[in-house]
Coordinates of C-alpha atoms in Angstrom, one line a residue:
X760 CA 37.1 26.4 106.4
X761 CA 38.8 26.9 103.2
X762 CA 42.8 26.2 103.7
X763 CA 44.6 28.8 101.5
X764 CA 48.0 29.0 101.6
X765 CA 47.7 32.8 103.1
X766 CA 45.9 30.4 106.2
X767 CA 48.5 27.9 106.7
X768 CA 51.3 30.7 106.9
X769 CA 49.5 32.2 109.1
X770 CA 48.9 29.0 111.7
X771 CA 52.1 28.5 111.1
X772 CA 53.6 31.9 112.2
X773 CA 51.2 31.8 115.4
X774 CA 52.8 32.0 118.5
X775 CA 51.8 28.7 119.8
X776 CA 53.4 27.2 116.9
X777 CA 56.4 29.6 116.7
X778 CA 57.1 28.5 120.3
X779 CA 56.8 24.8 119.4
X780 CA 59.6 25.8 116.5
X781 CA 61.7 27.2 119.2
X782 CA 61.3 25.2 121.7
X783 CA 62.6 22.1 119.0
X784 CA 65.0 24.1 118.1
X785 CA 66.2 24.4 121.2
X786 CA 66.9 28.4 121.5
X787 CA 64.6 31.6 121.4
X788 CA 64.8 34.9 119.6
X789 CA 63.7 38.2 120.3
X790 CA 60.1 38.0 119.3
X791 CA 59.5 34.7 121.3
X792 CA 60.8 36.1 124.9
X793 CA 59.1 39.4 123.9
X794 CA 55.9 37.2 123.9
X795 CA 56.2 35.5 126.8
X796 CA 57.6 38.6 128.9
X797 CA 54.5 40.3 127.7
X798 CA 52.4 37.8 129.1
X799 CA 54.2 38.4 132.4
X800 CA 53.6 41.6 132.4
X801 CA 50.6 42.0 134.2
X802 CA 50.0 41.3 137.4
X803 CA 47.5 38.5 137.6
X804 CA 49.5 36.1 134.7
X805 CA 52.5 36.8 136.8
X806 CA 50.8 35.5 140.4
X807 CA 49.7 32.8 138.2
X808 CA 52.2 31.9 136.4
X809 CA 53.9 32.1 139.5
X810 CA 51.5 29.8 141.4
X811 CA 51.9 27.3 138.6
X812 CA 55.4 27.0 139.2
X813 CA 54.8 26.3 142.9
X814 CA 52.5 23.7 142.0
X815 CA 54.8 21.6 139.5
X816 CA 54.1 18.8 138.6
X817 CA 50.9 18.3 139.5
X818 CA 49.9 21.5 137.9
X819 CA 46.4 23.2 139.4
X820 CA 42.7 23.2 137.7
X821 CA 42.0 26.7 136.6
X822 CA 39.2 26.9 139.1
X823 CA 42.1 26.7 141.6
X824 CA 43.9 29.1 140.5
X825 CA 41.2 31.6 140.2
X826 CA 39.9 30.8 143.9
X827 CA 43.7 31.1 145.3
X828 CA 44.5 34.7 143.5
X829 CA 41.1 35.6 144.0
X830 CA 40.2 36.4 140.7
X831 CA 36.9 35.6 138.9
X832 CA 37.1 32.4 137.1
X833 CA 36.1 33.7 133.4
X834 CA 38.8 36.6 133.8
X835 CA 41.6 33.9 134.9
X836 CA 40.8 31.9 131.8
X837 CA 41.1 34.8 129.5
X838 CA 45.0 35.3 131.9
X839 CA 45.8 31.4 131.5
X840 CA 45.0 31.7 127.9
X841 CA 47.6 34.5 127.4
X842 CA 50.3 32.5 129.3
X843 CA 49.2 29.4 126.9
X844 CA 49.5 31.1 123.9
X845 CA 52.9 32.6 125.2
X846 CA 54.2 29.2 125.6
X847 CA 54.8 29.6 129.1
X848 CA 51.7 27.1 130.7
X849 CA 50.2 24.1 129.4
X850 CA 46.6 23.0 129.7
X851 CA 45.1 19.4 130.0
X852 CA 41.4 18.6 129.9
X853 CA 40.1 15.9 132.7
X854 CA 36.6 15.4 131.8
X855 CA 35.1 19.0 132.5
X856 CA 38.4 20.2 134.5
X857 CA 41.5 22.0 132.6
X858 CA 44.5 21.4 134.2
X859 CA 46.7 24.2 134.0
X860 CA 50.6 23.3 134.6
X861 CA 53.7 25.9 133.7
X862 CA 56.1 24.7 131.0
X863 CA 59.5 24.9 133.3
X864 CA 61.2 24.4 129.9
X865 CA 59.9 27.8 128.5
X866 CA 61.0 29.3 131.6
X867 CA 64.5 28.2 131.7
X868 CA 64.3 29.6 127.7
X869 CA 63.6 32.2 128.5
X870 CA 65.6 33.0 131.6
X871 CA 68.6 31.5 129.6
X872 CA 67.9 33.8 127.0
X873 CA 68.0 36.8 129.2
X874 CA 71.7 35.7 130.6
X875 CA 73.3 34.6 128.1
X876 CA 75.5 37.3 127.2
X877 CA 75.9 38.2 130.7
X878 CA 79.0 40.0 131.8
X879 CA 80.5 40.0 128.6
X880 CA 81.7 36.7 128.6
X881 CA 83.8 36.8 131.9
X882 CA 82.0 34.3 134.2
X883 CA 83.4 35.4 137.4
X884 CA 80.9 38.0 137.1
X885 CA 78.2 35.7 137.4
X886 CA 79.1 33.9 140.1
X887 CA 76.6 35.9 142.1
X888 CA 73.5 35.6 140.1
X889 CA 74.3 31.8 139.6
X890 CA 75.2 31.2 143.4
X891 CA 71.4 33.0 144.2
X892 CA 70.0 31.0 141.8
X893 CA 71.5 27.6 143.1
X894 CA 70.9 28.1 146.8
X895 CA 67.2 28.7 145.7
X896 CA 67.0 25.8 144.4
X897 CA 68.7 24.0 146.8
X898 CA 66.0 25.4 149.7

């Protein structure tokens, strides 16, 4: 493959490696959550996604997670590769197994993104959302 400059812009402005930008930068913009909520935004990537998160930090094999949701294994890799290349799961290979595990760091991103501007400043407001959030946690 011939590297043009057109190509490195390119890999450069994919969404694995604009997450990796974000994600040292330490904030998202609109594009990035955009992304990852339109992973979410389906039905199986959410139960997995979901699952994933339930299984931190050991993180599940993506035959797993296929057999759990019920879902056939090549269609669950086409979902995990959507939440990958969201920035929302990682993936490790263990001799013929992939380890799927979600990126809680994306998450919180995210979620911190979606908040941030809550109430309008006046944290009192929040006390409920933050309270929910804490006792879940806590459980």
């Amino acid at each position: 493959m011939i590297w043009t400059s057109r190509r490195l812009l390119d890999l450069a402005m994919s969404p694995i490696a604009l997450y990796r930008y974000i994600r040292y930068r330490g904030y998202m913009d609109n594009e990035s959550v955009i992304v990852a909520l339109g992973a979410l935004a389906q039905a199986t990537r959410l139960d997995a996604f979901r699952l994933l998160v339930r299984h931190e930090p050991e993180g599940l094999p993506a035959g797993e997670v296929a057999k759990a949701l019920d879902v056939p294994q090549n269609t669950m890799s086409v979902h995990l590769a959507t939440l990958a290349r969201a920035g929302l799961v990682t993936s490790e290979r263990r001799s013929r197994i992939i380890n799927y595990r979600a990126d809680l760091d994306a998450l919180r991103s995210v979620m911190l993104f979606l908040v941030k501007d809550c109430c309008g400043g006046r944290a009192e407001l929040c006390h409920p959302l933050a309270d929910e959030l804490l006792a879940c946690r806590a459980a």
